[in-house]
Coordinates of C-alpha atoms in Angstrom, one line a residue:
Chain C
M28 CA -0.2 30.8 -53.4
E29 CA -0.9 32.1 -50.3
T30 CA -1.8 29.1 -48.7
H31 CA 1.4 27.0 -50.1
K32 CA 3.5 30.1 -48.4
E33 CA 1.9 29.6 -45.0
R34 CA 2.5 26.0 -44.9
N35 CA 6.1 26.5 -45.5
T36 CA 6.4 29.0 -43.2
F37 CA 6.3 27.1 -39.8
N38 CA 5.8 29.2 -36.6
F39 CA 7.7 27.2 -33.7
K40 CA 6.9 29.6 -31.2
E41 CA 3.0 28.9 -32.1
Y42 CA 4.0 25.4 -31.7
M43 CA 5.2 25.2 -28.9
I44 CA 2.8 27.4 -27.1
E45 CA -0.1 25.3 -28.8
K46 CA 1.5 21.8 -27.9
A47 CA 2.4 22.9 -24.4
N48 CA -1.5 24.0 -23.6
Y49 CA -2.7 20.9 -24.6
V50 CA -0.4 18.8 -22.4
N51 CA -0.7 21.2 -19.7
K52 CA -4.3 20.8 -19.8
A53 CA -4.2 17.0 -20.4
M54 CA -2.0 16.8 -17.0
D55 CA -3.8 19.1 -14.9
E56 CA -6.8 16.8 -15.7
A57 CA -5.3 13.5 -15.2
V58 CA -3.1 14.4 -12.1
S59 CA -6.3 16.4 -10.1
V60 CA -6.5 17.1 -6.3
K61 CA -8.2 13.9 -5.0
N62 CA -8.0 12.1 -1.4
P63 CA -5.3 12.0 -0.1
P64 CA -4.8 15.6 -0.9
K65 CA -1.1 16.2 0.0
I66 CA 0.5 13.4 -2.1
H67 CA -1.6 14.7 -5.2
E68 CA -0.6 18.6 -4.4
A69 CA 3.1 17.3 -4.4
M70 CA 2.6 15.6 -7.6
R71 CA 1.2 18.6 -9.3
Y72 CA 3.6 21.3 -7.9
S73 CA 6.2 19.9 -9.8
L74 CA 4.5 18.3 -12.8
L75 CA 2.7 21.7 -13.2
A76 CA 5.7 24.0 -12.7
G77 CA 5.7 25.1 -16.0
G78 CA 8.5 23.2 -17.7
K79 CA 9.3 23.6 -21.5
R80 CA 7.5 20.3 -22.1
V81 CA 10.3 19.3 -24.9
R82 CA 9.7 15.3 -24.2
P83 CA 6.2 15.8 -24.8
M84 CA 6.5 17.9 -28.1
L85 CA 8.8 15.7 -29.5
C86 CA 6.3 12.6 -28.6
I87 CA 3.8 14.5 -30.3
A88 CA 5.6 15.7 -33.4
A89 CA 7.4 12.1 -33.9
C90 CA 3.3 11.0 -33.9
E91 CA 2.3 13.5 -36.5
L92 CA 5.3 13.1 -38.6
V93 CA 4.8 9.4 -39.1
G94 CA 0.8 10.1 -40.0
G95 CA -0.6 10.0 -36.7
H96 CA -3.2 12.2 -34.8
Q97 CA -1.4 14.0 -32.0
S98 CA -4.5 12.3 -29.6
A99 CA -2.9 9.0 -30.2
A100 CA 0.2 10.3 -28.8
M101 CA -1.1 12.3 -26.3
P102 CA -1.0 9.5 -23.0
A103 CA 2.4 9.0 -23.9
A104 CA 3.1 12.8 -24.4
C105 CA 2.0 13.1 -20.6
A106 CA 3.8 10.2 -19.6
V107 CA 7.1 11.1 -20.7
E108 CA 6.9 14.3 -18.8
M109 CA 5.6 12.6 -15.6
I110 CA 8.8 10.2 -15.7
H111 CA 11.0 13.5 -16.1
T112 CA 9.4 15.2 -13.4
M113 CA 9.7 12.1 -11.2
S114 CA 13.4 11.8 -12.0
L115 CA 13.6 15.8 -11.3
I116 CA 12.2 15.2 -7.8
H117 CA 14.4 12.1 -7.0
D118 CA 17.5 13.6 -8.2
D119 CA 16.9 16.9 -6.3
L120 CA 16.7 15.0 -3.1
P121 CA 19.4 15.7 -0.2
C122 CA 21.0 12.5 -0.5
M123 CA 21.5 12.8 -4.8
D124 CA 22.2 16.2 -5.8
N125 CA 20.9 18.0 -2.9
D126 CA 19.4 21.2 -4.8
D127 CA 16.9 23.8 -3.5
L128 CA 15.9 25.2 -6.6
R129 CA 14.3 24.1 -9.9
R130 CA 12.2 25.9 -12.3
G131 CA 12.8 29.3 -10.2
K132 CA 11.0 27.5 -7.5
P133 CA 11.8 25.4 -4.1
T134 CA 12.4 21.7 -5.0
N135 CA 9.7 19.6 -3.9
H136 CA 11.2 18.1 -0.9
K137 CA 11.8 21.6 0.1
V138 CA 8.1 22.5 0.4
F139 CA 6.4 18.8 1.3
G140 CA 9.4 17.1 3.1
E141 CA 11.5 14.5 1.8
D142 CA 9.2 11.3 2.5
V143 CA 6.4 12.7 0.5
A144 CA 8.9 14.0 -1.9
V145 CA 10.2 10.2 -2.4
L146 CA 6.5 9.1 -2.8
A147 CA 5.4 12.0 -5.2
G148 CA 8.1 10.6 -7.6
D149 CA 7.0 6.9 -7.5
S150 CA 3.6 7.7 -7.9
L151 CA 4.5 9.9 -10.8
L152 CA 6.5 6.7 -11.8
A153 CA 3.6 4.4 -11.8
F154 CA 0.9 7.0 -13.2
A155 CA 2.9 7.3 -15.9
F156 CA 2.2 3.4 -16.7
E157 CA -1.8 3.7 -15.5
F158 CA -2.3 6.7 -17.8
I159 CA 0.0 5.3 -20.9
V160 CA -2.4 2.5 -21.4
T161 CA -5.3 4.6 -22.2
A162 CA -3.7 5.1 -25.4
A163 CA -5.7 1.7 -26.1
N164 CA -8.8 3.4 -26.8
M165 CA -7.0 4.7 -30.0
V166 CA -4.3 2.4 -30.9
P167 CA -4.0 -1.4 -31.4
P168 CA -2.9 -2.8 -27.8
N169 CA 0.1 -4.4 -29.5
R170 CA 1.7 -0.9 -30.1
V171 CA 0.5 0.5 -26.4
L172 CA 2.4 -2.8 -25.0
E173 CA 5.3 -1.8 -27.4
A174 CA 5.1 1.6 -26.0
V175 CA 5.2 0.2 -22.5
G176 CA 8.0 -1.7 -23.0
E177 CA 10.2 1.2 -24.5
L178 CA 9.1 3.9 -21.6
A179 CA 10.2 1.3 -18.8
K180 CA 13.7 0.5 -20.2
A181 CA 14.5 4.5 -20.8
I182 CA 13.8 4.8 -17.0
G183 CA 15.6 1.7 -15.3
T184 CA 19.3 0.5 -15.4
E185 CA 19.4 1.3 -19.1
G186 CA 18.4 4.6 -18.5
L187 CA 18.0 7.2 -16.3
V188 CA 18.6 5.4 -13.1
A189 CA 22.0 3.8 -14.7
G190 CA 23.0 7.8 -16.0
Q191 CA 22.6 9.0 -12.5
V192 CA 24.4 6.4 -10.8
V193 CA 27.3 6.5 -12.8
D194 CA 27.0 10.4 -12.3
L195 CA 26.9 10.2 -8.8
S196 CA 29.9 7.8 -8.5
C197 CA 32.1 10.3 -10.3
T198 CA 31.0 13.6 -8.6
G199 CA 34.1 15.0 -7.0
N200 CA 36.2 12.4 -8.6
N201 CA 36.2 14.1 -12.4
T202 CA 40.0 13.4 -12.4
N203 CA 39.3 9.9 -13.8
V204 CA 36.1 10.7 -15.9
G205 CA 36.9 11.2 -19.4
L206 CA 34.7 11.6 -22.6
P207 CA 33.4 8.2 -23.1
Q208 CA 32.3 7.9 -19.5
L209 CA 30.7 11.5 -19.4
E210 CA 29.1 10.1 -22.8
F211 CA 27.7 7.3 -20.9
I212 CA 26.5 9.5 -18.3
H213 CA 24.6 11.9 -20.5
I214 CA 23.2 8.9 -22.9
H215 CA 21.5 7.3 -20.3
K216 CA 20.7 10.4 -18.0
T217 CA 19.1 12.6 -20.7
A218 CA 19.0 11.0 -24.4
A219 CA 17.1 7.8 -23.0
L220 CA 14.4 9.6 -22.2
L221 CA 14.2 12.0 -25.0
E222 CA 14.7 8.9 -27.2
A223 CA 11.5 7.2 -25.8
S224 CA 9.6 10.4 -26.3
V225 CA 10.2 10.2 -30.0
V226 CA 9.8 6.5 -30.4
L227 CA 6.7 6.3 -28.3
G228 CA 5.8 9.1 -30.6
A229 CA 6.3 7.4 -33.6
I230 CA 5.0 3.7 -32.6
L231 CA 1.6 5.1 -31.2
G232 CA 1.4 7.2 -34.7
G233 CA 1.2 4.0 -36.6
G234 CA 5.1 4.4 -37.9
S235 CA 6.8 1.6 -39.9
D236 CA 9.9 0.1 -38.4
E237 CA 12.2 1.5 -40.5
Q238 CA 10.7 5.0 -39.6
V239 CA 10.9 4.3 -35.7
E240 CA 14.3 3.3 -36.1
K241 CA 15.3 6.6 -38.5
L242 CA 13.8 8.6 -35.6
R243 CA 15.5 6.6 -32.9
T244 CA 18.6 8.0 -34.2
F245 CA 17.4 11.7 -34.7
A246 CA 16.7 11.4 -30.9
R247 CA 19.4 10.0 -29.9
K248 CA 21.5 12.7 -31.3
I249 CA 19.3 15.5 -29.7
G250 CA 19.6 13.7 -27.0
L251 CA 22.9 14.1 -26.5
L252 CA 23.0 17.5 -27.8
F253 CA 20.6 18.4 -25.0
Q254 CA 23.0 17.6 -22.3
V255 CA 25.9 19.4 -24.0
V256 CA 24.0 22.4 -24.3
D257 CA 23.1 22.3 -20.7
D258 CA 26.7 21.8 -19.7
I259 CA 27.7 25.1 -21.6
L260 CA 24.5 26.7 -20.2
D261 CA 25.5 25.9 -16.5
V262 CA 28.7 28.0 -17.3
T263 CA 27.8 30.5 -19.2
K264 CA 24.4 31.8 -17.4
S265 CA 23.2 33.1 -14.4
S266 CA 20.7 30.9 -11.8
E267 CA 18.4 33.5 -12.5
E268 CA 18.5 33.3 -16.3
L269 CA 18.2 29.6 -15.9
G270 CA 15.8 29.1 -13.2
K271 CA 17.8 26.6 -11.6
T272 CA 21.2 26.7 -9.7
A273 CA 24.0 28.0 -12.0
G274 CA 27.5 26.8 -12.3
K275 CA 26.7 23.6 -10.1
D276 CA 28.6 21.3 -12.3
L277 CA 31.7 23.7 -11.5
M278 CA 31.1 23.9 -7.9
A279 CA 30.7 20.1 -7.5
D280 CA 33.6 20.0 -9.6
K281 CA 31.9 18.1 -12.2
A282 CA 33.3 16.5 -15.4
T283 CA 31.1 18.5 -18.2
Y284 CA 31.7 18.9 -22.2
P285 CA 33.3 22.3 -21.7
K286 CA 35.4 20.9 -19.1
L287 CA 37.2 18.1 -21.2
L288 CA 36.6 20.1 -24.7
G289 CA 36.9 23.6 -23.9
L290 CA 33.9 26.1 -24.6
D291 CA 34.4 26.5 -28.2
Q292 CA 34.8 23.1 -29.0
A293 CA 31.9 22.0 -26.9
R294 CA 29.8 24.3 -29.1
E295 CA 31.1 23.0 -32.5
F296 CA 30.2 19.4 -31.0
A297 CA 26.9 20.6 -30.5
E298 CA 26.3 21.9 -34.1
K299 CA 27.7 18.5 -35.2
L300 CA 25.1 16.7 -33.3
N301 CA 22.4 18.8 -34.4
E302 CA 23.4 18.5 -37.9
E303 CA 23.8 14.5 -37.7
A304 CA 20.4 14.4 -36.1
K305 CA 18.4 16.3 -39.0
E306 CA 20.1 14.2 -41.4
Q307 CA 18.0 11.6 -40.3
L308 CA 14.8 13.6 -41.3
A309 CA 15.6 13.9 -44.7
E310 CA 13.5 11.2 -46.3
F311 CA 10.3 12.6 -44.4
D312 CA 8.2 14.9 -46.0
S313 CA 9.9 18.2 -45.2
D314 CA 6.5 20.1 -44.4
K315 CA 5.7 17.4 -42.0
A316 CA 9.3 17.0 -40.4
A317 CA 9.4 21.0 -40.0
P318 CA 8.2 20.7 -36.1
L319 CA 10.9 18.1 -35.6
I320 CA 13.9 20.0 -37.1
A321 CA 12.5 23.4 -35.3
L322 CA 12.6 21.3 -31.9
A323 CA 16.1 20.1 -32.8
D324 CA 17.5 23.6 -33.6
Y325 CA 15.6 25.2 -30.5
I326 CA 17.5 22.3 -28.1
A327 CA 20.8 23.2 -29.8
H328 CA 20.1 26.8 -29.1
R329 CA 18.1 27.6 -26.2
Q330 CA 19.2 30.2 -24.1
N331 CA 18.0 28.3 -20.7
Chain M
M25 CA -8.2 -44.7 -5.3
E26 CA -4.4 -44.1 -4.5
T27 CA -4.4 -41.5 -7.1
H28 CA -7.5 -39.7 -6.1
K29 CA -6.3 -39.4 -2.6
E30 CA -3.3 -38.2 -3.3
R31 CA -5.0 -35.5 -5.5
N32 CA -7.4 -34.5 -2.4
T33 CA -4.3 -34.3 -0.1
F34 CA -2.6 -30.9 -0.9
N35 CA 0.8 -30.1 0.3
F36 CA 0.8 -26.6 0.9
K37 CA 4.8 -26.8 2.2
E38 CA 5.8 -28.4 -1.2
Y39 CA 3.5 -25.9 -3.1
M40 CA 5.4 -22.9 -1.4
I41 CA 8.6 -24.2 -2.2
E42 CA 8.0 -25.2 -5.6
K43 CA 6.4 -21.8 -6.6
A44 CA 9.1 -19.8 -4.7
N45 CA 12.0 -21.8 -6.3
Y46 CA 10.4 -20.9 -9.8
V47 CA 10.1 -17.3 -9.0
N48 CA 13.5 -17.1 -7.6
K49 CA 14.9 -18.5 -10.7
A50 CA 13.0 -16.1 -13.1
M51 CA 14.0 -13.1 -10.9
D52 CA 17.7 -14.1 -10.7
E53 CA 17.8 -14.3 -14.2
A54 CA 15.9 -11.3 -15.0
V55 CA 17.8 -9.0 -12.8
S56 CA 21.6 -9.8 -13.5
V57 CA 24.8 -8.2 -12.6
K58 CA 25.2 -6.1 -15.6
N59 CA 26.9 -2.5 -15.8
P60 CA 26.6 -0.3 -14.1
P61 CA 27.3 -3.2 -11.3
K62 CA 26.4 -1.4 -8.1
I63 CA 22.8 -0.7 -8.5
H64 CA 22.1 -4.3 -10.2
E65 CA 23.8 -5.4 -7.0
A66 CA 21.6 -3.2 -4.7
M67 CA 18.4 -4.5 -6.9
R68 CA 19.5 -8.1 -6.2
Y69 CA 20.6 -7.7 -2.6
S70 CA 16.8 -6.9 -1.7
L71 CA 14.7 -9.0 -4.4
L72 CA 16.5 -11.9 -3.7
A73 CA 16.6 -11.8 0.3
G74 CA 14.3 -14.6 0.4
G75 CA 11.2 -13.1 1.2
K76 CA 8.0 -15.6 1.5
R77 CA 6.8 -14.8 -2.3
V78 CA 3.3 -14.9 -1.0
R79 CA 2.4 -12.0 -3.6
P80 CA 4.1 -14.4 -6.7
M81 CA 2.2 -17.3 -5.3
L82 CA -1.0 -15.8 -5.3
C83 CA -0.7 -14.4 -8.9
I84 CA 0.5 -18.0 -10.1
A85 CA -2.5 -19.5 -8.2
A86 CA -5.2 -17.2 -9.4
C87 CA -3.6 -18.0 -12.9
E88 CA -3.9 -21.8 -12.4
L89 CA -7.4 -21.4 -10.8
V90 CA -9.2 -19.9 -14.0
G91 CA -7.5 -22.6 -16.2
G92 CA -3.7 -20.8 -17.0
H93 CA -0.5 -22.2 -17.0
Q94 CA 2.1 -20.7 -14.6
S95 CA 4.2 -19.5 -17.3
A96 CA 1.7 -17.0 -18.4
A97 CA 1.7 -15.7 -14.8
M98 CA 5.5 -15.5 -14.2
P99 CA 6.1 -12.2 -15.3
A100 CA 3.6 -10.7 -13.4
A101 CA 4.5 -13.0 -10.5
C102 CA 8.1 -11.5 -10.7
A103 CA 6.4 -7.8 -11.1
V104 CA 4.3 -7.5 -8.1
E105 CA 7.6 -9.2 -5.8
M106 CA 9.7 -6.2 -7.4
I107 CA 7.0 -3.9 -6.5
H108 CA 6.7 -5.3 -3.1
T109 CA 10.4 -5.0 -2.9
M110 CA 10.5 -1.4 -4.2
S111 CA 8.1 -0.4 -1.4
L112 CA 10.1 -1.8 1.1
I113 CA 13.1 -0.2 0.2
H114 CA 11.8 3.1 0.1
D115 CA 9.6 2.8 3.1
D116 CA 13.0 2.0 4.9
L117 CA 14.6 5.1 4.3
P118 CA 15.6 7.5 6.8
C119 CA 13.0 9.9 5.6
M120 CA 10.4 7.7 5.9
D121 CA 10.1 4.7 8.6
N122 CA 14.0 4.7 9.3
D123 CA 14.2 1.1 9.6
D124 CA 17.9 -1.0 9.8
L125 CA 16.4 -4.5 9.7
R126 CA 14.7 -6.2 6.8
R127 CA 14.4 -10.0 6.8
G128 CA 16.9 -10.3 9.1
K129 CA 19.6 -8.4 7.1
P130 CA 20.6 -4.6 6.8
T131 CA 18.4 -2.6 5.0
N132 CA 19.2 -1.5 1.5
H133 CA 20.3 2.3 2.3
K134 CA 22.4 0.5 5.3
V135 CA 24.5 -1.4 2.7
F136 CA 24.2 0.8 -0.4
G137 CA 24.0 4.3 0.8
E138 CA 20.6 6.4 0.2
D139 CA 21.2 7.6 -3.1
V140 CA 21.7 4.1 -4.4
A141 CA 18.7 2.7 -2.5
V142 CA 16.2 5.3 -3.7
L143 CA 17.6 4.6 -7.3
A144 CA 17.2 1.1 -6.7
G145 CA 13.7 1.2 -5.9
D146 CA 13.1 3.4 -9.0
S147 CA 14.6 1.0 -11.4
L148 CA 12.8 -2.3 -9.6
L149 CA 9.5 0.0 -10.1
A150 CA 10.5 0.4 -13.9
F151 CA 11.7 -2.9 -14.5
A152 CA 8.3 -4.6 -13.2
F153 CA 6.6 -2.8 -16.1
E154 CA 9.3 -3.9 -18.7
F155 CA 9.2 -7.6 -17.6
I156 CA 5.3 -7.9 -17.6
V157 CA 5.3 -6.9 -21.2
T158 CA 6.9 -10.2 -21.7
A159 CA 3.9 -11.8 -21.0
A160 CA 2.7 -11.0 -24.5
N161 CA 4.8 -13.8 -25.6
M162 CA 1.9 -16.0 -24.2
V163 CA -1.2 -13.8 -23.5
P164 CA -3.4 -11.7 -25.8
P165 CA -1.9 -8.2 -25.8
N166 CA -5.2 -6.5 -24.5
R167 CA -5.1 -9.0 -21.5
V168 CA -1.3 -7.9 -20.8
L169 CA -2.3 -4.3 -21.1
E170 CA -5.3 -4.6 -18.5
A171 CA -2.6 -6.2 -16.0
V172 CA -0.1 -3.2 -16.7
G173 CA -3.2 -0.7 -15.8
E174 CA -3.8 -3.0 -12.5
L175 CA -0.4 -3.2 -11.4
A176 CA 0.1 0.4 -12.0
K177 CA -3.0 1.3 -9.9
A178 CA -2.1 -0.3 -7.2
I179 CA 1.1 1.4 -6.9
G180 CA 0.1 5.1 -7.0
T181 CA -2.1 7.3 -5.2
E182 CA -4.9 4.7 -5.0
G183 CA -2.5 2.0 -3.8
L184 CA 0.8 1.6 -1.7
V185 CA 1.2 5.2 -2.1
A186 CA -1.7 6.3 -0.8
G187 CA -1.3 4.2 2.1
Q188 CA 2.3 5.2 3.3
V189 CA 1.8 9.0 3.1
V190 CA -1.6 8.6 5.8
D191 CA 0.3 5.9 7.6
L192 CA 3.1 8.6 7.7
S193 CA 1.1 11.3 8.4
C194 CA -0.4 9.3 11.4
T195 CA 2.5 8.4 13.5
G196 CA 3.0 9.6 16.7
N197 CA -0.5 11.4 16.1
N198 CA -2.8 8.2 17.0
T199 CA -4.9 9.7 19.3
N200 CA -6.8 10.9 16.2
V201 CA -6.7 7.5 14.3
G202 CA -9.9 5.4 14.6
L203 CA -11.0 2.2 12.6
P204 CA -11.8 3.6 9.6
Q205 CA -8.5 5.3 9.0
L206 CA -6.8 2.5 9.8
E207 CA -8.5 0.5 7.5
F208 CA -7.8 3.1 4.9
I209 CA -3.9 2.6 5.4
H210 CA -3.8 -0.9 5.2
I211 CA -6.1 -1.3 2.5
H212 CA -3.9 1.0 0.3
K213 CA -0.8 -0.1 1.6
T214 CA -0.7 -4.0 2.2
A215 CA -4.3 -5.0 0.3
A216 CA -3.9 -3.1 -2.9
L217 CA -0.8 -4.9 -4.5
L218 CA -2.1 -8.4 -3.0
E219 CA -5.4 -7.6 -4.8
A220 CA -3.6 -6.8 -7.8
S221 CA -1.2 -9.9 -7.4
V222 CA -4.6 -12.1 -7.6
V223 CA -6.0 -10.1 -10.1
L224 CA -3.3 -10.2 -12.8
G225 CA -2.9 -13.9 -12.4
A226 CA -6.7 -14.3 -13.3
I227 CA -6.6 -11.8 -15.8
L228 CA -3.5 -13.3 -17.5
G229 CA -4.7 -16.8 -16.9
G230 CA -7.8 -16.1 -19.2
G231 CA -10.2 -16.0 -16.5
S232 CA -13.8 -14.4 -17.0
D233 CA -14.8 -10.8 -15.8
E234 CA -17.0 -12.7 -13.2
Q235 CA -13.9 -15.0 -12.1
V236 CA -11.8 -12.0 -11.9
E237 CA -14.3 -10.2 -9.7
K238 CA -14.8 -13.1 -7.2
L239 CA -11.1 -13.2 -6.8
R240 CA -10.5 -9.5 -6.3
T241 CA -12.8 -9.8 -3.4
F242 CA -11.0 -12.9 -2.2
A243 CA -7.8 -10.9 -2.4
R244 CA -9.1 -7.5 -0.5
K245 CA -10.1 -9.6 2.2
I246 CA -6.8 -11.5 2.6
G247 CA -5.2 -8.2 1.7
L248 CA -6.6 -6.8 5.1
L249 CA -6.2 -10.1 7.0
F250 CA -2.6 -10.0 6.0
Q251 CA -1.9 -6.9 7.7
V252 CA -4.3 -7.1 10.7
V253 CA -2.2 -10.4 11.5
D254 CA 1.2 -8.5 10.5
D255 CA -0.3 -5.7 13.6
I256 CA -0.6 -9.4 15.8
L257 CA 2.6 -10.5 15.2
D258 CA 4.4 -7.1 15.7
V259 CA 3.0 -7.2 19.6
T260 CA 3.2 -10.8 20.0
K261 CA 6.7 -11.5 18.7
S262 CA 10.6 -10.6 19.1
S263 CA 12.7 -9.5 16.4
E264 CA 14.5 -12.4 15.9
E265 CA 11.2 -14.5 15.5
L266 CA 10.2 -11.6 12.5
G267 CA 13.3 -11.2 10.9
K268 CA 12.5 -7.6 11.2
T269 CA 12.4 -4.8 14.4
A270 CA 9.2 -6.0 16.3
G271 CA 7.2 -3.8 18.6
K272 CA 8.2 -1.0 16.0
D273 CA 4.4 -0.1 16.0
L274 CA 4.2 0.2 19.9
M275 CA 7.4 2.4 20.0
A276 CA 6.2 4.4 17.3
D277 CA 3.1 5.0 18.9
K278 CA 1.0 3.5 15.9
A279 CA -2.8 3.1 15.8
T280 CA -3.1 -1.0 15.4
Y281 CA -5.3 -3.4 15.2
P282 CA -4.6 -4.8 18.8
K283 CA -4.3 -1.1 20.1
L284 CA -7.9 -0.1 19.0
L285 CA -9.8 -3.5 19.2
G286 CA -7.7 -5.5 21.7
L287 CA -5.6 -8.7 21.1
D288 CA -8.4 -11.1 21.3
Q289 CA -11.1 -9.1 19.3
A290 CA -7.8 -8.5 16.5
R291 CA -7.6 -12.3 16.2
E292 CA -11.6 -12.7 15.9
F293 CA -11.6 -9.7 13.2
A294 CA -8.7 -12.2 11.4
E295 CA -10.6 -15.3 11.6
K296 CA -14.0 -13.4 10.1
L297 CA -11.9 -12.1 7.4
N298 CA -10.7 -15.4 6.6
E299 CA -13.9 -17.3 6.5
E300 CA -15.0 -14.3 4.3
A301 CA -12.1 -14.3 1.6
K302 CA -12.5 -18.6 1.6
E303 CA -16.3 -18.0 0.6
Q304 CA -15.2 -16.1 -2.5
L305 CA -13.8 -19.6 -3.6
A306 CA -16.7 -21.5 -3.0
E307 CA -18.0 -21.8 -6.9
F308 CA -14.6 -22.9 -8.1
D309 CA -13.6 -26.4 -8.2
S310 CA -12.4 -27.3 -5.0
D311 CA -9.3 -29.1 -5.9
K312 CA -8.1 -26.3 -8.0
A313 CA -8.9 -23.5 -5.5
A314 CA -6.9 -25.8 -2.7
P315 CA -3.7 -23.6 -3.1
L316 CA -5.8 -20.5 -2.8
I317 CA -7.6 -21.6 0.5
A318 CA -4.1 -23.2 2.0
L319 CA -2.6 -19.4 1.2
A320 CA -5.0 -17.8 2.7
D321 CA -5.1 -20.1 5.8
Y322 CA -1.4 -19.3 5.9
I323 CA -1.7 -15.8 5.6
A324 CA -3.9 -16.1 8.7
H325 CA -1.8 -18.5 10.9
R326 CA 1.7 -17.5 9.9
Q327 CA 4.0 -17.1 12.7
N328 CA 6.2 -14.2 10.8

């Protein structure tokens, strides 16, 4: 009885800390300070800056949900965080969003210079692919290759880059930006990599095609949710609470969900996305699905 | 008799044109103008700017030398050119080498803006990996994965990025730059990707471990050769002849082979590297090795 009860009481906080430690240790070892030191220090500065590790957690949780061991997902979990970090470094550059503060610290180019920041992003991007290949020690090579293709797609002109390009072209020009365009930006800039995180975990964990597609839909919903909540936090929290510059969307006159829908309706939309996401998990074992359900709730209700 | 004679008279010019057309067509189709248009136009602008396609040719020639069909090497041949193009776009940025002219045309950021240029490089980097995965249609997945790992390594802190970082740190500071450091820069900034081009072709063509290693040594030699010749051309040719800004190394007070060795000795060093490279091909069928031998001679004696 006691054991049964324990199994049902999923401790999300413990789970987050355990997985974050697991991934942080792996990334710390994977990107050590080697020659030339400056570029490795720049990569480590942003990679090990204490992010929430939501993407690696999604990757590992999806892998475990379909019956895989977390070690099968570990190279991909680190890879998606490397890609996320790379996109933050490049997006923060003066020629892009020109941001000085990230995760409560000066941005990469503020510390290492623009040239090294560009190169740190490039090498994190490349290293993500070098590292994900190591999954072939435990996973059939065709599955690892599928994961490589999925990850690449999430970065380029069907993913992060597409979102950033359209976002940049809309900045200061938000009178023409309606909901469809805003959704395009968020789906590409944020949801694509969250989707890849979940899908990579499911592929490397040995999931069936049907399971992978269920989890893909789940991930798309929480991906959009993630950004809607980000928009809400930007207008309701201080820079200190967020660890990054708050109110930036307003200052840049950017289209956001609170701006287009109003704050209350944006919050309702977020709740709806969360419910629709969790419906995708209905056919999985509920104990095993607990981490992903908790992650969806966490993304919906996080305060920074 | 006639046929035999024809087989022995390898026509390098025809070979170059045929392979360049083959790769250009594949890249033109692979990176078409889709939504969002601007980023695809930026990628195409630099990718289809009429480079010499030395890297794709090395990749295809190595594949054919070990008995593979050129179609097995095609995705990798395009991938190495995408990576090369990405590194040119990023290296030309104002925060790096700040170059206005490339292949006779304004550099990417001059036409599309710095933000789009950074993103065009990022998406070419990612797309190279998306595209190389398509080789799995003809090649066993474990070989494709090996190719992914090799390519990734050639980009990051053991390849292009390492070379560029050390190069940037030496600019304007050449009194401390000796031959070992210059060789470090060239081996990483140039030879690593040429090595990957050859090695990827050999892996995807089904080469044995021994063949791959022979070709790796060949590639390292011609990789260094390529840069020594580049240094020589920079001080002996005009911008018009090169299709890019000439004399830049001198103006930037950069260490180069002609500067450290003198022009005559730099030329001798180039010849020596060429001979040592070709020695690696001695054990292959001489007819089949003709393209790589001709490519080595071309790299040694090119005029731009």
